[in-house]
CSV table of C-alpha atoms and ligand atoms in Angstrom, one decimal:
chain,number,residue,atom,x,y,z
J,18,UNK,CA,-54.6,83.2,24.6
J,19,UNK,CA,-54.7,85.5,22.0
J,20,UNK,CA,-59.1,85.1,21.9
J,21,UNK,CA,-60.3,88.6,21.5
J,22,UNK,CA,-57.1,89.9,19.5
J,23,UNK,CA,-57.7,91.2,15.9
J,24,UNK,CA,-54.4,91.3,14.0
J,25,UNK,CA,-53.3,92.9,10.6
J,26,UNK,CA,-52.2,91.1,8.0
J,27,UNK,CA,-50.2,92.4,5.5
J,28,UNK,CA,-48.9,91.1,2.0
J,29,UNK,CA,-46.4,92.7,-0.4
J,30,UNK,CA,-44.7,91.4,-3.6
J,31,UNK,CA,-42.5,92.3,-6.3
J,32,UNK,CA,-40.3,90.0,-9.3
J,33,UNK,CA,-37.1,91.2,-9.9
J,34,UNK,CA,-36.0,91.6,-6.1
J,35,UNK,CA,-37.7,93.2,-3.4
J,36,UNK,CA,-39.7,96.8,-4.1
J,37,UNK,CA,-36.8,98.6,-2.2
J,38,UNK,CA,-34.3,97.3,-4.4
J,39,UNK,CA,-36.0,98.3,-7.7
J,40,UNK,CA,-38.2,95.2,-7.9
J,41,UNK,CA,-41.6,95.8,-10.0
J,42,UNK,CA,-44.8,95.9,-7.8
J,43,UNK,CA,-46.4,92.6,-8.3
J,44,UNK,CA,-49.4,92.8,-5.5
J,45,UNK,CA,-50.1,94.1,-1.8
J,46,UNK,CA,-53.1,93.0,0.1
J,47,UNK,CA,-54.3,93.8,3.7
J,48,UNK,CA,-56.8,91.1,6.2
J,49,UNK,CA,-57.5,92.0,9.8
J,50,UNK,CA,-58.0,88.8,10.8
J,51,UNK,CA,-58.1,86.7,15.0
J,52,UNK,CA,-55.5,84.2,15.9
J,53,UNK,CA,-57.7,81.4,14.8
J,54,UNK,CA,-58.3,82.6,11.5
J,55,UNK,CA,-54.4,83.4,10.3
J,56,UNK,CA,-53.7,80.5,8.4
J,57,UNK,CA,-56.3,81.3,6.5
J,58,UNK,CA,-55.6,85.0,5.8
J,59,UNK,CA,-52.2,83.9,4.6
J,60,UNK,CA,-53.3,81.5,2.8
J,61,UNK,CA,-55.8,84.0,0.7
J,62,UNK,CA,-52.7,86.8,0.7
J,63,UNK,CA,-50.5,84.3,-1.0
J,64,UNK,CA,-52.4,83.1,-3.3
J,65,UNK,CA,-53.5,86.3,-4.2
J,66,UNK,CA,-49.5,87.1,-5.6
J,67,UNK,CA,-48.5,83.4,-6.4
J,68,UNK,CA,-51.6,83.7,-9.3
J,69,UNK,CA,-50.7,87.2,-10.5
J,70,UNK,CA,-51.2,88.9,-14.3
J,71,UNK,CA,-48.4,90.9,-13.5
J,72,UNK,CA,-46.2,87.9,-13.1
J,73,UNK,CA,-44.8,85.8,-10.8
J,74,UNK,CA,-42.9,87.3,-7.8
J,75,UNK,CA,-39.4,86.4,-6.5
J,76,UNK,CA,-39.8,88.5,-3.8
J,77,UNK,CA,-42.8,88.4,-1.2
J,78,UNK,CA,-43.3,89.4,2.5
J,79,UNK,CA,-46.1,88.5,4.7
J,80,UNK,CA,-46.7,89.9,8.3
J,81,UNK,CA,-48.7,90.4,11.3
J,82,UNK,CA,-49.2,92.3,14.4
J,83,UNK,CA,-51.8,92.7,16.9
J,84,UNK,CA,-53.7,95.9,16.7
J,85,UNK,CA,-54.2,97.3,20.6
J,86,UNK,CA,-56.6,100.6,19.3
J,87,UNK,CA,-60.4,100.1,19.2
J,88,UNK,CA,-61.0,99.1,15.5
J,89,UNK,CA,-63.9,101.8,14.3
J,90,UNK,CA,-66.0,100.2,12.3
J,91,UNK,CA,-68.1,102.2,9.4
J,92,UNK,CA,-70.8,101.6,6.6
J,93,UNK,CA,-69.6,100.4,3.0
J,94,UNK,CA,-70.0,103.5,0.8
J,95,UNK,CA,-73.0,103.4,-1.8
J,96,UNK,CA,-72.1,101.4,-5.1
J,97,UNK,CA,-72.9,102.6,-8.8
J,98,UNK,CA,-72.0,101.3,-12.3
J,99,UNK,CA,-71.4,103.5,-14.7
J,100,UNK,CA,-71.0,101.3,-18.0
J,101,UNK,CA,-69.1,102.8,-21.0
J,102,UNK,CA,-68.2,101.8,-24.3
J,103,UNK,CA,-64.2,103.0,-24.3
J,104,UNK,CA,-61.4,104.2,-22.3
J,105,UNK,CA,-62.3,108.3,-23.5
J,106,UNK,CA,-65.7,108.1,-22.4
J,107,UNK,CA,-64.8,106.3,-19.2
J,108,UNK,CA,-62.4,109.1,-18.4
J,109,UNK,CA,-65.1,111.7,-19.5
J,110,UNK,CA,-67.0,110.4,-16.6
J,111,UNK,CA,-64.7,109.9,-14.1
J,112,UNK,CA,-63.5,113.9,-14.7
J,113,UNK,CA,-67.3,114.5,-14.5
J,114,UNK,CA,-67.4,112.6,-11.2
J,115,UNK,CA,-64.7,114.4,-9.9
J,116,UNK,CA,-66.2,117.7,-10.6
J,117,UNK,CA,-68.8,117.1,-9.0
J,118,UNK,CA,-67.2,116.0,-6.2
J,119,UNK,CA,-65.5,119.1,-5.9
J,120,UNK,CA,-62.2,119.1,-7.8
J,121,UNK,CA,-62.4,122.0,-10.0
J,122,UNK,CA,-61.6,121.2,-13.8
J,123,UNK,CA,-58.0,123.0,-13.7
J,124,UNK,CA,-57.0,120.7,-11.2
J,125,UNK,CA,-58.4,117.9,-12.8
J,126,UNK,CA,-56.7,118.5,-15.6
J,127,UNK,CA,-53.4,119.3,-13.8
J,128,UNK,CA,-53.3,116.1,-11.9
J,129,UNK,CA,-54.1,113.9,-14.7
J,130,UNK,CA,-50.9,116.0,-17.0
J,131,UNK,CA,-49.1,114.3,-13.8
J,132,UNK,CA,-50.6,110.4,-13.8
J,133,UNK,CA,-47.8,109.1,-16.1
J,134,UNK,CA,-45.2,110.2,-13.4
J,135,UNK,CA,-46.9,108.3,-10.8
J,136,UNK,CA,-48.3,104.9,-12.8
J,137,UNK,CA,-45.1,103.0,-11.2
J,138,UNK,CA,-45.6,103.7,-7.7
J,139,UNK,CA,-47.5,100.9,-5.2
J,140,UNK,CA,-49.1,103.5,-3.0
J,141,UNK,CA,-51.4,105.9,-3.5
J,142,UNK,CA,-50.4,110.1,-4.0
J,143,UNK,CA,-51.9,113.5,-2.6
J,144,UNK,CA,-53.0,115.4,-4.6
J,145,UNK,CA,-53.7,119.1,-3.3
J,146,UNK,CA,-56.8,120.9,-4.7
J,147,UNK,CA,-55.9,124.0,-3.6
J,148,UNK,CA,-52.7,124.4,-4.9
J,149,UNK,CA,-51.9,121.7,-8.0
J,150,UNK,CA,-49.3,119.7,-5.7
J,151,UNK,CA,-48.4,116.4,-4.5
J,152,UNK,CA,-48.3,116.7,-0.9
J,153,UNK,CA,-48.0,113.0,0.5
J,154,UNK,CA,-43.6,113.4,-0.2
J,155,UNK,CA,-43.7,109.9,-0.5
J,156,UNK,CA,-41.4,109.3,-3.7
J,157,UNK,CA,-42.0,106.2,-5.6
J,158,UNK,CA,-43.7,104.6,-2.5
J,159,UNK,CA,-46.8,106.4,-2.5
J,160,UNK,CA,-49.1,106.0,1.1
J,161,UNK,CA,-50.3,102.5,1.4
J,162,UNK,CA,-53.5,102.2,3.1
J,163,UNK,CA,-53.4,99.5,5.6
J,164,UNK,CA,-55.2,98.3,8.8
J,165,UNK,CA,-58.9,97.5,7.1
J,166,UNK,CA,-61.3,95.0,6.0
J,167,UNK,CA,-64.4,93.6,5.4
J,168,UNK,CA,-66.3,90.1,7.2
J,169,UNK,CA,-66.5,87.7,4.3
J,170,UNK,CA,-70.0,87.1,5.3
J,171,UNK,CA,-71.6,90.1,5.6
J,172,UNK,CA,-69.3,91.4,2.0
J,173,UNK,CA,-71.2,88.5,1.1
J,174,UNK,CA,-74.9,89.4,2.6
J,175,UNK,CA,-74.2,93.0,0.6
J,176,UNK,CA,-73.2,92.1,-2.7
J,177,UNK,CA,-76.4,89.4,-2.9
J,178,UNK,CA,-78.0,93.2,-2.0
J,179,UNK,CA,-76.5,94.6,-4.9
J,180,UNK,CA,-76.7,91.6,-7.0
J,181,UNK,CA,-73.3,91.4,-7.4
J,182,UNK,CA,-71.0,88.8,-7.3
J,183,UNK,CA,-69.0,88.3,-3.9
J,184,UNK,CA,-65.6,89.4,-5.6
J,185,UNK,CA,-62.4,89.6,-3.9
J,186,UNK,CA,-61.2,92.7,-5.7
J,187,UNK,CA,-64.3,94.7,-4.9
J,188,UNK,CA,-64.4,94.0,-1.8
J,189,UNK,CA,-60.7,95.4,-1.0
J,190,UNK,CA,-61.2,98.1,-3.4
J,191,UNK,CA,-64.6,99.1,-1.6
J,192,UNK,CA,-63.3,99.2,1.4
J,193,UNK,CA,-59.9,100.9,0.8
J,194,UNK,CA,-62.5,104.0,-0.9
J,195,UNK,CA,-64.8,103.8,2.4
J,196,UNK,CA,-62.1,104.1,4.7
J,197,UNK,CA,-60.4,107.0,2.8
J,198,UNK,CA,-63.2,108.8,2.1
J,199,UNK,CA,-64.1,109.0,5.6
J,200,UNK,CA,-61.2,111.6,6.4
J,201,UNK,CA,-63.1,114.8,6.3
J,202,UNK,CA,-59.7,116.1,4.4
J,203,UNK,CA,-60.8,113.8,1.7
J,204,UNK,CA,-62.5,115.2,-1.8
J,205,UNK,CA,-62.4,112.5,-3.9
J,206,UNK,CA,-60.1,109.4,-5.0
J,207,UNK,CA,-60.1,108.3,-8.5
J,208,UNK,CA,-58.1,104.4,-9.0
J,209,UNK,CA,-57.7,102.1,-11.8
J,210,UNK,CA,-55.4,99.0,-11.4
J,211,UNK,CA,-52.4,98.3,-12.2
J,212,UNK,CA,-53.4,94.9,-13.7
J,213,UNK,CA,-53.1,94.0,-17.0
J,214,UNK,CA,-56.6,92.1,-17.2
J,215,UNK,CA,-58.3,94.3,-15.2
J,216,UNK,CA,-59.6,97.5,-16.5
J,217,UNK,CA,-63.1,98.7,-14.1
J,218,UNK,CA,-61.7,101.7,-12.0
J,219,UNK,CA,-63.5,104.2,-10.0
J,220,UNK,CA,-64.0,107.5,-8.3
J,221,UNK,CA,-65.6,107.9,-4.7
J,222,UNK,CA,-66.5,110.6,-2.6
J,223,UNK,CA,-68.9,110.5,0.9
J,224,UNK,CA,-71.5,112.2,-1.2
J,225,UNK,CA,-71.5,110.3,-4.4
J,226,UNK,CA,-70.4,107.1,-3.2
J,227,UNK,CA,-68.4,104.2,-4.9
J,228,UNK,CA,-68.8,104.7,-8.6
J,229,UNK,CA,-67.3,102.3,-11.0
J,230,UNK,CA,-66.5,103.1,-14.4
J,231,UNK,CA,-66.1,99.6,-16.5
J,232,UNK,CA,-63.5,101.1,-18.6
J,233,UNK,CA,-60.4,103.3,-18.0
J,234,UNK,CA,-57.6,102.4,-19.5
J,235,UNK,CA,-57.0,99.2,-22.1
J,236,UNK,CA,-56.4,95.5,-21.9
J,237,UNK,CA,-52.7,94.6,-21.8
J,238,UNK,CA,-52.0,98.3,-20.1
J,239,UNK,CA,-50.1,97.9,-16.3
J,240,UNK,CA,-50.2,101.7,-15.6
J,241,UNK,CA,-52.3,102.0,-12.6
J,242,UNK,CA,-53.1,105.1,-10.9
J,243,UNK,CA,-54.6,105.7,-7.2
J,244,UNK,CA,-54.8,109.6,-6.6
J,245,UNK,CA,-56.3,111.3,-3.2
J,246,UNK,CA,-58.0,114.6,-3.9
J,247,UNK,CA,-57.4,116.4,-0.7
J,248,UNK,CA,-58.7,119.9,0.6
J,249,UNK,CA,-57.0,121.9,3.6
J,250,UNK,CA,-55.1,119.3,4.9
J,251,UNK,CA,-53.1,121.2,7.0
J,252,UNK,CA,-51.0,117.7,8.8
J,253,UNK,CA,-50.0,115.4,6.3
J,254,UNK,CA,-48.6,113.2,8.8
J,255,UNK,CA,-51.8,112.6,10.9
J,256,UNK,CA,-53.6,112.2,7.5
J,257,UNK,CA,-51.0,109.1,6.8
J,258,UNK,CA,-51.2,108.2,10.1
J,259,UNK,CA,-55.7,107.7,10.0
J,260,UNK,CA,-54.6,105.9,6.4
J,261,UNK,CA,-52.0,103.8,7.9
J,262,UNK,CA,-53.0,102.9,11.1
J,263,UNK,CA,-56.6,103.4,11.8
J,264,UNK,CA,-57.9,100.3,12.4
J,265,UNK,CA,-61.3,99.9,10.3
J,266,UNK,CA,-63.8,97.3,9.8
J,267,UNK,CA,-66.2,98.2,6.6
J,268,UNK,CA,-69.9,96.3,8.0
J,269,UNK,CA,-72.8,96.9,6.1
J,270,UNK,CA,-76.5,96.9,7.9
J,271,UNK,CA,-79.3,95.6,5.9
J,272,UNK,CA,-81.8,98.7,7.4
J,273,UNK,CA,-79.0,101.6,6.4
J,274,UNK,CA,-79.1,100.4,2.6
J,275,UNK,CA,-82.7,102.2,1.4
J,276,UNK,CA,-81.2,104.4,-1.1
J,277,UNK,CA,-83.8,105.3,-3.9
J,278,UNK,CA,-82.1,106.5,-7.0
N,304,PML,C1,-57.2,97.2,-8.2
N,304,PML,O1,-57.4,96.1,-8.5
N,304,PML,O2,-56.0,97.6,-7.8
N,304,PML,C2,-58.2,98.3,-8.1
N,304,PML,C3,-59.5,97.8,-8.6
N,304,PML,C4,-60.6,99.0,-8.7
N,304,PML,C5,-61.9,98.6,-9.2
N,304,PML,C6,-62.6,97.5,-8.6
N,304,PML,C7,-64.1,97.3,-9.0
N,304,PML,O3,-64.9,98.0,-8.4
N,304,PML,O4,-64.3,96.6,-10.0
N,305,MG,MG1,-52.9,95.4,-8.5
């Protein structure tokens, strides 16, 4: 029973009571994974919050369902370091990045005046290119993007590509920005965590790809931010509902990678 099924997996915790009741946003985390392999996706969601910088949760939920729609599967977006030597020349680059994406530099500047508002949330926010607004009208939740991942093995076969190492955090942050950049309402995202250790972030588009900038915001700091550039996105709803739902497997194929720089 159960043989072909592919189920999603989802993890969610927060110290100070549950997230609806106020509690801080510890850590989420999303597996598609088969029958056979569950223990071990819960496994890797719960240890991912039981080890946490943020500290350590009173609250946590972990859940799955089957999926019943065919799970699309895409190519990992094309990865890029860009290496800086402080937090103002990391966000010089990532308002560069965004630029060139598309976002024009007075809404740049109009969604970043509105980061602090948002640091708190757990989900990710719209933000509307054409007018200067948050469109997702989903408070302090934010959108969470669910229903995706990666087969450790073949993550693994592309980072030995990329000569990178095989890390856990990459992975789900690679193929969070593949998925959403695949909506054609998508301009850009730009994300740094909310971890206090962790301070790489990134903007990605479908034409310039994953890049990582190794600095945006300082050690200690648990501000994160996770903002959708979007562009005539006339239903929100079916936008949440490809972010939500959709199932997606990220699989990279040796012969696609070529890229020259
Ligand atoms: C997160 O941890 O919440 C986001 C991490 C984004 C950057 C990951 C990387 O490419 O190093
Ligand atoms: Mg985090």
């Amino acid at each position: 029973m159960h043989e072909d099924k592919i189920f999603s997996v989802r993890m969610r915790a927060a110290k100070n009571g549950a997230h609806e009741q106020g509690g801080k946003h510890i850590s989420g985390g999303e597996m598609l994974s088969t029958y056979q392999d569950m223990k071990h996706a819960v496994h890797t969601l719960l240890e991912k919050a039981l080890n946490h910088s943020k500290g350590n949760p009173d609250f946590m939920q972990i859940q799955f369902e089957a999926i019943n729609e065919p799970i699309q599967q895409i190519e990992p977006l094309f990865v890029q370091t860009n290496e800086v030597g402080s937090v103002e020349r990391g966000q010089i680059v990532a308002k560069g990045l965004l630029e060139q994406a598309g976002v024009p530099r007075s809404e740049i500047e109009k969604a970043y005046a509105q980061i602090p508002e948002y640091s708190g949330n757990r989900g990710a926010i719209f933000f509307d290119i054409s007018t200067g607004e948050r469109i997702d009208n989903r408070g302090a939740k934010g959108v969470r993007v669910s229903r995706m991942d990666w087969k450790h093995a073949n993550f693994e076969a592309w980072a030995n590509s990329q000569q990178m190492s095989a890390n856990l955090r990459v992975k789900e942050a690679l193929v969070l920005a593949t998925k959403v950049s695949q909506h054609p309402a998508t301009v850009a995202e730009l994300c740094w965590s909310d971890d206090p250790d962790y301070i790489t972030g990134y903007v990605a588009s479908k034409e310039l790809g994953y890049q990582r900038i190794t600095k945006l915001k300082e050690y200690g700091d648990e501000n994160g931010c996770r903002i959708f550039f979007v562009d005539g996105l006339t239903d929100v709803s079916s936008y949440i509902y490809y972010l939500e739902k959709q199932p997606i497997f990220v699989h990279w194929r040796e012969t696609d990678d070529k890229r020259i720089n």
